[in-house]
């Protein structure tokens, strides 16, 4: 009888709660979105709250034209006005144009209005900020010869013109003379530079490769183990982290227990190597990377631009506020005239090229390389295309 009663129940008796479930789900999703939107950190930390796969897809995905985007800049007051007071201003000296940051800086205005005597009538890309006012009224202006195809973009509107005289953070040695040893070599003409190679290497913090006892990161690790039962053995564990790094760099780390006694060396497999005792990998004492992201360091090295404190390679979306090395060499080429060949290598034109064995499609590096003005760019896609003609070439697992 119990079963027949259950079967005879009207169907609408069990639908009330089921109909409420979608409403509750929609309400929960709405509340979640409202909560996450209100708690989402402000720029430049907004990407920290994004899911990792989505952030990676944004880096690899396509982006709009770097010069088509229009950015709104806000004027923020300098937080240390006492440091840029007029009493701290520096007058022009030598090649230095002075240092006078402020709203009423005559020196900054003089630099803003100057037109360098060495600037060609048709400047190449990278030097467009010195265009006269009537020329800069154009949004885009073709510059240089037809082979480069670079475009000179607007830089002098709305006061957005980088002025080193008005830069509170600028540090320069242009007011000092050239080092004597270099000055003598340049004056005597004994230095004949025909090729310039700028090699960039990946690096890591010295105190982490290998991990060193007494370093800042080691002390931070020790602080996290204070009061724990295994705190006395933490150095024993840490000493086993980077023995291979000690072998590669030839930097020996003598680990000690918390009581001061020496820890035994961690045995590692030996390999045949021609490296002499005491020599290892490149170890630069006192060297610093321009940024923690390789592509930001690339822009800083080639163009001298300050890395932007934001996630990803956003520098590729903005115009460099000063010329890059390849653009400077192209300016030299323009000054040499139309000579195609000369026995005197000083009259020969520079050919700028960029080489790397991996892809340049990650995080808009290819866009940045083109903006820098390289005439020849060789990356993984070019290597793969050229390797098709050689069937005997084997791809090796080399990443870097």
Short mmCIF file of C-alpha atoms in Angstrom, two decimals:
data_model
loop_
_atom_site.label_atom_id
_atom_site.label_comp_id
_atom_site.label_asym_id
_atom_site.label_seq_id
_atom_site.Cartn_x
_atom_site.Cartn_y
_atom_site.Cartn_z
CA UNK A 1 0.00 0.00 0.00
CA UNK A 2 2.86 2.31 0.78
CA UNK A 3 4.19 1.95 -2.74
CA UNK A 4 0.78 2.69 -4.31
CA UNK A 5 0.48 5.90 -2.27
CA UNK A 6 3.84 7.10 -3.51
CA UNK A 7 2.92 6.38 -7.11
CA UNK A 8 -0.40 8.24 -6.79
CA UNK A 9 1.19 11.50 -5.57
CA UNK A 10 0.60 14.41 -7.96
CA UNK A 11 3.72 15.25 -9.96
CA UNK A 12 3.66 18.94 -9.02
CA UNK A 13 4.23 18.07 -5.38
CA UNK A 14 8.00 17.45 -6.01
CA UNK A 15 8.70 20.27 -8.53
CA UNK A 16 8.75 23.23 -6.17
CA UNK A 17 12.25 22.63 -4.82
CA UNK A 18 13.63 21.60 -8.23
CA UNK A 19 12.44 24.87 -9.77
CA UNK A 20 14.15 26.80 -7.00
CA UNK A 21 17.53 25.17 -7.70
CA UNK A 22 18.26 27.10 -10.96
CA UNK A 23 17.32 30.37 -9.27
CA UNK A 24 19.63 29.62 -6.36
CA UNK A 25 22.43 28.68 -8.77
CA UNK A 26 22.01 31.90 -10.79
CA UNK A 27 21.93 33.95 -7.59
CA UNK A 28 25.09 32.22 -6.31
CA UNK A 29 26.92 32.90 -9.58
CA UNK A 30 25.83 36.54 -9.51
CA UNK A 31 26.99 36.98 -5.91
CA UNK A 32 30.31 35.29 -6.73
CA UNK A 33 30.95 37.58 -9.70
CA UNK A 34 30.01 40.66 -7.69
CA UNK A 35 32.28 39.61 -4.83
CA UNK A 36 35.27 38.81 -7.06
CA UNK A 37 34.83 42.04 -9.02
CA UNK A 38 34.80 44.13 -5.84
CA UNK A 39 37.81 42.31 -4.36
CA UNK A 40 39.80 42.21 -7.62
CA UNK A 41 43.12 44.02 -7.07
CA UNK A 42 43.88 47.18 -8.99
CA UNK A 43 46.37 47.38 -11.85
CA UNK A 44 49.13 46.25 -12.15
CA UNK A 45 48.15 43.34 -9.89
CA UNK A 46 44.86 42.47 -11.60
CA UNK A 47 46.35 39.54 -13.52
CA UNK A 48 47.33 37.87 -10.25
CA UNK A 49 43.65 37.03 -9.70
CA UNK A 50 43.26 35.51 -13.17
CA UNK A 51 43.47 31.79 -13.82
CA UNK A 52 46.91 30.66 -14.96
CA UNK A 53 45.81 28.99 -18.23
CA UNK A 54 43.84 32.09 -19.25
CA UNK A 55 46.80 34.37 -18.54
CA UNK A 56 49.11 32.15 -20.59
CA UNK A 57 46.66 32.15 -23.51
CA UNK A 58 46.55 35.95 -23.41
CA UNK A 59 50.33 36.07 -23.71
CA UNK A 60 50.46 33.71 -26.68
CA UNK A 61 47.31 35.00 -28.37
CA UNK A 62 47.16 37.71 -30.99
CA UNK A 63 47.13 41.37 -30.05
CA UNK A 64 46.03 44.49 -31.81
CA UNK A 65 48.51 46.75 -33.53
CA UNK A 66 50.91 48.19 -30.99
CA UNK A 67 50.49 51.74 -32.29
CA UNK A 68 46.73 51.57 -32.77
CA UNK A 69 46.00 51.45 -29.07
CA UNK A 70 45.37 54.77 -27.40
CA UNK A 71 46.25 55.01 -23.72
CA UNK A 72 44.99 57.48 -21.20
CA UNK A 73 47.75 58.81 -19.01
CA UNK A 74 47.11 60.36 -15.62
CA UNK A 75 49.41 62.92 -14.11
CA UNK A 76 50.61 61.78 -10.71
CA UNK A 77 52.60 64.15 -8.52
CA UNK A 78 56.17 63.19 -7.67
CA UNK A 79 56.04 61.71 -4.13
CA UNK A 80 59.34 63.30 -3.00
CA UNK A 81 59.08 67.00 -3.91
CA UNK A 82 62.03 67.94 -1.70
CA UNK A 83 64.37 65.90 -3.92
CA UNK A 84 63.47 67.84 -7.07
CA UNK A 85 63.51 71.28 -5.47
CA UNK A 86 65.15 74.00 -7.55
CA UNK A 87 68.13 74.00 -5.19
CA UNK A 88 68.98 70.48 -6.42
CA UNK A 89 68.80 71.28 -10.12
CA UNK A 90 71.94 70.81 -12.21
CA UNK A 91 73.06 73.10 -15.02
CA UNK A 92 74.15 71.77 -18.43
CA UNK A 93 77.74 70.55 -18.49
CA UNK A 94 79.63 68.74 -21.23
CA UNK A 95 77.23 66.49 -23.11
CA UNK A 96 74.70 66.66 -20.28
CA UNK A 97 71.70 68.89 -20.91
CA UNK A 98 71.18 69.39 -17.20
CA UNK A 99 68.67 68.06 -14.70
CA UNK A 100 65.75 70.23 -13.67
CA UNK A 101 62.53 68.27 -13.08
CA UNK A 102 59.49 70.41 -12.38
CA UNK A 103 56.53 72.21 -13.91
CA UNK A 104 58.36 75.51 -14.39
CA UNK A 105 61.69 74.17 -15.63
CA UNK A 106 63.27 76.41 -18.26
CA UNK A 107 65.99 73.83 -18.96
CA UNK A 108 63.37 71.15 -19.60
CA UNK A 109 61.53 73.48 -21.97
CA UNK A 110 64.77 74.28 -23.82
CA UNK A 111 65.41 70.57 -24.34
CA UNK A 112 61.81 70.09 -25.41
CA UNK A 113 62.06 72.77 -28.10
CA UNK A 114 65.55 72.01 -29.34
CA UNK A 115 66.29 70.50 -32.75
CA UNK A 116 69.60 68.58 -32.81
CA UNK A 117 72.02 69.75 -35.47
CA UNK A 118 72.81 66.15 -36.41
CA UNK A 119 69.17 65.24 -37.10
CA UNK A 120 68.55 64.52 -40.82
CA UNK A 121 65.70 66.24 -42.61
CA UNK A 122 63.98 62.87 -42.82
CA UNK A 123 64.83 61.13 -39.53
CA UNK A 124 64.67 57.34 -39.27
CA UNK A 125 62.39 55.54 -36.85
CA UNK A 126 63.36 56.08 -33.24
CA UNK A 127 64.21 59.77 -33.72
CA UNK A 128 60.75 61.05 -34.54
CA UNK A 129 60.26 62.84 -31.23
CA UNK A 130 62.54 65.60 -32.54
CA UNK A 131 60.31 66.34 -35.52
CA UNK A 132 59.25 69.97 -35.75
CA UNK A 133 55.72 70.89 -34.73
CA UNK A 134 54.37 71.20 -38.26
CA UNK A 135 55.74 67.77 -39.12
CA UNK A 136 54.51 66.10 -35.94
CA UNK A 137 50.91 67.07 -36.66
CA UNK A 138 50.74 63.94 -38.79
CA UNK A 139 49.70 60.82 -36.92
CA UNK A 140 51.91 58.54 -38.99
CA UNK A 141 54.77 59.55 -41.23
CA UNK A 142 56.92 57.30 -43.38
CA UNK A 143 60.58 57.82 -42.61
CA UNK A 144 63.91 56.42 -43.72
CA UNK A 145 64.47 54.56 -46.94
CA UNK A 146 62.00 52.19 -48.48
CA UNK A 147 63.88 49.07 -47.41
CA UNK A 148 63.17 49.40 -43.71
CA UNK A 149 59.47 50.27 -43.91
CA UNK A 150 59.48 51.82 -40.44
CA UNK A 151 56.79 54.31 -39.53
CA UNK A 152 57.28 57.43 -37.47
CA UNK A 153 54.39 57.73 -35.04
CA UNK A 154 53.07 60.73 -33.18
CA UNK A 155 55.01 61.45 -30.01
CA UNK A 156 54.60 65.14 -29.23
CA UNK A 157 50.86 65.40 -28.60
CA UNK A 158 49.43 66.12 -25.15
CA UNK A 159 52.91 66.69 -23.76
CA UNK A 160 53.77 62.98 -23.88
CA UNK A 161 57.36 63.55 -24.89
CA UNK A 162 60.11 61.92 -22.85
CA UNK A 163 62.37 64.64 -21.52
CA UNK A 164 65.50 63.45 -19.67
CA UNK A 165 66.01 66.91 -18.19
CA UNK A 166 62.58 66.61 -16.59
CA UNK A 167 63.00 62.99 -15.42
CA UNK A 168 63.34 62.76 -11.60
CA UNK A 169 64.77 59.22 -11.83
CA UNK A 170 67.41 59.91 -14.45
CA UNK A 171 71.04 59.19 -13.58
CA UNK A 172 73.68 60.15 -16.13
CA UNK A 173 77.44 60.44 -16.49
CA UNK A 174 77.31 62.57 -19.64
CA UNK A 175 78.74 65.47 -17.66
CA UNK A 176 81.96 63.48 -17.22
CA UNK A 177 84.69 62.82 -19.75
CA UNK A 178 85.35 59.56 -21.55
CA UNK A 179 87.66 57.16 -19.72
CA UNK A 180 91.28 57.94 -20.55
CA UNK A 181 92.08 54.46 -21.87
CA UNK A 182 89.12 54.68 -24.27
CA UNK A 183 89.73 58.30 -25.17
CA UNK A 184 93.32 57.56 -26.23
CA UNK A 185 92.23 54.61 -28.37
CA UNK A 186 89.55 56.64 -30.14
CA UNK A 187 91.91 59.58 -30.69
CA UNK A 188 94.71 57.45 -32.15
CA UNK A 189 92.38 55.57 -34.46
CA UNK A 190 93.78 52.22 -33.36
CA UNK A 191 90.32 50.79 -32.67
CA UNK A 192 88.70 49.57 -35.87
CA UNK A 193 85.23 48.27 -35.14
CA UNK A 194 83.65 46.39 -38.03
CA UNK A 195 81.33 44.00 -36.21
CA UNK A 196 79.36 44.48 -32.99
CA UNK A 197 77.87 41.44 -31.23
CA UNK A 198 75.51 41.93 -28.30
CA UNK A 199 74.98 38.57 -26.58
CA UNK A 200 72.20 38.12 -24.04
CA UNK A 201 72.21 35.16 -21.66
CA UNK A 202 69.60 33.90 -19.26
CA UNK A 203 70.64 34.38 -15.65
CA UNK A 204 69.54 33.50 -12.16
CA UNK A 205 70.24 34.94 -8.75
CA UNK A 206 73.70 34.07 -7.54
CA UNK A 207 72.50 33.18 -4.04
CA UNK A 208 70.11 30.58 -5.48
CA UNK A 209 72.44 28.81 -7.92
CA UNK A 210 73.74 27.31 -5.77
CA UNK A 211 71.78 28.08 -2.64
CA UNK A 212 74.16 29.71 -0.16
CA UNK A 213 74.06 29.57 3.59
CA UNK A 214 73.69 32.97 5.21
CA UNK A 215 72.06 34.56 2.16
CA UNK A 216 68.82 36.51 2.40
CA UNK A 217 66.73 33.70 0.95
CA UNK A 218 68.36 31.20 3.33
CA UNK A 219 67.53 33.38 6.33
CA UNK A 220 63.93 33.67 5.13
CA UNK A 221 63.68 29.88 4.95
CA UNK A 222 65.11 29.56 8.46
CA UNK A 223 62.55 32.04 9.81
CA UNK A 224 59.72 29.86 8.52
CA UNK A 225 61.05 26.90 10.54
CA UNK A 226 61.46 28.62 13.89
CA UNK A 227 59.80 26.66 16.68
CA UNK A 228 59.29 23.56 14.56
CA UNK A 229 60.61 20.18 15.61
CA UNK A 230 62.54 19.73 12.38
CA UNK A 231 64.10 23.19 12.61
CA UNK A 232 67.46 21.80 13.67
CA UNK A 233 67.74 19.64 10.55
CA UNK A 234 66.70 22.25 8.00
CA UNK A 235 70.28 23.01 6.91
CA UNK A 236 70.84 19.30 6.33
CA UNK A 237 67.93 19.28 3.90
CA UNK A 238 68.90 22.55 2.22
CA UNK A 239 72.46 21.37 1.65
CA UNK A 240 71.10 18.64 -0.63
CA UNK A 241 69.18 21.00 -2.93
CA UNK A 242 71.86 22.37 -5.27
CA UNK A 243 75.00 20.17 -5.25
CA UNK A 244 74.90 19.95 -9.06
CA UNK A 245 74.82 23.74 -9.27
CA UNK A 246 77.97 23.81 -7.14
CA UNK A 247 79.59 21.47 -9.65
CA UNK A 248 78.54 23.56 -12.66
CA UNK A 249 79.49 26.95 -11.22
CA UNK A 250 82.49 25.66 -9.27
CA UNK A 251 81.22 27.69 -6.34
CA UNK A 252 81.68 25.61 -3.22
CA UNK A 253 79.24 26.14 -0.35
CA UNK A 254 80.31 24.89 3.09
CA UNK A 255 77.06 24.06 4.84
CA UNK A 256 76.94 23.93 8.63
CA UNK A 257 74.37 22.67 11.08
CA UNK A 258 72.56 25.10 13.34
CA UNK A 259 75.01 24.19 16.10
CA UNK A 260 77.96 25.24 13.92
CA UNK A 261 79.32 21.82 13.00
CA UNK A 262 80.18 21.08 9.36
CA UNK A 263 77.88 19.06 7.17
CA UNK A 264 79.29 16.38 4.89
CA UNK A 265 79.43 17.06 1.17
CA UNK A 266 76.55 15.58 -0.80
CA UNK A 267 77.90 12.94 -3.21
CA UNK A 268 76.82 13.44 -6.81
CA UNK A 269 77.65 11.52 -9.99
CA UNK A 270 80.82 12.71 -11.70
CA UNK A 271 81.07 13.43 -15.39
CA UNK A 272 83.93 13.97 -17.77
CA UNK A 273 84.67 17.63 -18.28
CA UNK A 274 87.55 19.72 -19.55
CA UNK A 275 86.89 22.57 -17.13
CA UNK A 276 89.91 23.43 -15.03
CA UNK A 277 89.70 23.36 -11.26
CA UNK A 278 88.28 26.60 -9.94
CA UNK A 279 86.53 27.45 -13.21
CA UNK A 280 82.87 26.99 -13.99
CA UNK A 281 79.91 28.88 -15.38
CA UNK A 282 79.78 32.64 -15.85
CA UNK A 283 79.48 34.25 -12.44
CA UNK A 284 79.11 38.03 -12.46
CA UNK A 285 79.76 39.56 -9.06
CA UNK A 286 77.64 42.66 -8.53
CA UNK A 287 75.75 42.21 -11.79
CA UNK A 288 72.06 43.00 -11.96
CA UNK A 289 69.41 42.20 -14.57
CA UNK A 290 67.30 45.08 -15.85
CA UNK A 291 64.11 43.15 -15.04
CA UNK A 292 62.95 39.77 -13.80
CA UNK A 293 61.30 39.08 -17.18
CA UNK A 294 63.68 38.27 -20.04
CA UNK A 295 61.74 40.23 -22.67
CA UNK A 296 61.67 43.34 -20.49
CA UNK A 297 65.44 43.03 -20.08
CA UNK A 298 65.70 42.67 -23.86
CA UNK A 299 63.98 46.01 -24.41
CA UNK A 300 66.03 47.65 -21.66
CA UNK A 301 69.31 46.39 -23.12
CA UNK A 302 68.63 47.29 -26.75
CA UNK A 303 66.72 50.53 -26.20
CA UNK A 304 67.65 51.70 -22.71
CA UNK A 305 64.00 51.92 -21.68
CA UNK A 306 62.93 51.52 -18.08
CA UNK A 307 60.91 48.28 -17.60
CA UNK A 308 57.24 48.92 -16.91
CA UNK A 309 56.05 47.56 -13.51
CA UNK A 310 53.22 45.53 -15.06
CA UNK A 311 52.69 41.89 -15.96
CA UNK A 312 53.67 40.59 -19.39
CA UNK A 313 55.66 42.36 -22.11
CA UNK A 314 53.51 45.48 -22.34
CA UNK A 315 56.53 47.43 -23.59
CA UNK A 316 55.85 45.95 -27.02
CA UNK A 317 52.53 47.84 -27.14
CA UNK A 318 54.13 51.24 -26.59
CA UNK A 319 56.56 53.29 -28.63
CA UNK A 320 60.06 53.48 -27.18
CA UNK A 321 60.81 56.92 -25.82
CA UNK A 322 64.36 56.81 -27.12
CA UNK A 323 66.14 55.15 -30.06
CA UNK A 324 67.27 51.53 -29.96
CA UNK A 325 70.77 50.40 -30.97
CA UNK A 326 69.66 49.18 -34.40
CA UNK A 327 67.90 52.49 -35.05
CA UNK A 328 71.05 54.42 -34.13
CA UNK A 329 73.06 52.32 -36.58
CA UNK A 330 70.43 52.98 -39.23
CA UNK A 331 70.88 56.71 -38.58
CA UNK A 332 74.61 56.26 -39.22
CA UNK A 333 73.75 54.51 -42.48
CA UNK A 334 71.57 57.41 -43.54
CA UNK A 335 74.39 59.85 -42.85
CA UNK A 336 76.77 57.80 -45.03
CA UNK A 337 74.74 58.50 -48.13
CA UNK A 338 73.90 56.13 -50.96
CA UNK A 339 77.26 54.38 -51.27
CA UNK A 340 76.58 50.69 -51.66
CA UNK A 341 80.17 49.49 -51.38
CA UNK A 342 83.48 50.96 -50.33
CA UNK A 343 86.89 49.51 -49.62
CA UNK A 344 87.00 51.64 -46.48
CA UNK A 345 84.92 49.73 -43.95
CA UNK A 346 84.15 52.99 -42.14
CA UNK A 347 82.08 53.99 -45.17
CA UNK A 348 80.26 50.67 -45.31
CA UNK A 349 76.74 50.55 -43.97
CA UNK A 350 75.67 48.58 -40.93
CA UNK A 351 73.42 45.55 -41.28
CA UNK A 352 71.45 44.85 -38.11
CA UNK A 353 70.24 41.33 -37.35
CA UNK A 354 68.66 39.47 -34.44
CA UNK A 355 69.20 35.75 -33.83
CA UNK A 356 67.66 33.27 -31.40
CA UNK A 357 66.98 29.55 -31.59
CA UNK A 358 63.50 29.59 -30.04
CA UNK A 359 60.22 31.11 -31.15
CA UNK A 360 59.73 34.86 -31.04
CA UNK A 361 55.93 34.58 -31.02
CA UNK A 362 55.72 34.39 -27.23
CA UNK A 363 54.28 37.51 -25.59
CA UNK A 364 54.66 39.74 -28.68
CA UNK A 365 58.44 39.53 -28.95
CA UNK A 366 58.17 39.52 -32.75
CA UNK A 367 56.30 42.83 -32.58
CA UNK A 368 59.01 44.32 -30.39
CA UNK A 369 61.80 43.06 -32.66
CA UNK A 370 60.19 44.74 -35.65
CA UNK A 371 59.75 47.99 -33.73
CA UNK A 372 63.43 47.94 -32.77
CA UNK A 373 64.30 48.15 -36.45
CA UNK A 374 66.22 44.93 -37.10
CA UNK A 375 66.69 44.35 -40.82
CA UNK A 376 67.14 40.59 -40.43
CA UNK A 377 65.35 38.50 -37.80
CA UNK A 378 66.12 34.79 -37.44
CA UNK A 379 64.06 32.75 -34.98
CA UNK A 380 62.75 29.19 -34.80
CA UNK A 381 60.30 29.56 -37.70
CA UNK A 382 63.07 30.78 -40.01
CA UNK A 383 65.41 28.01 -38.88
CA UNK A 384 62.75 25.37 -39.51
CA UNK A 385 62.07 26.75 -42.98
CA UNK A 386 65.74 26.74 -43.93
CA UNK A 387 66.30 23.29 -42.42
CA UNK A 388 63.85 21.72 -44.87
CA UNK A 389 66.56 21.79 -47.52
CA UNK A 390 68.82 19.67 -45.28
CA UNK A 391 67.27 16.31 -44.53
CA UNK A 392 70.33 15.22 -42.54
CA UNK A 393 69.81 17.86 -39.83
CA UNK A 394 68.39 16.56 -36.57
CA UNK A 395 66.47 18.77 -34.18
CA UNK A 396 68.06 18.70 -30.75
CA UNK A 397 66.34 19.45 -27.48
CA UNK A 398 67.92 22.85 -27.01
CA UNK A 399 65.70 25.53 -25.52
CA UNK A 400 67.33 28.93 -25.22
#
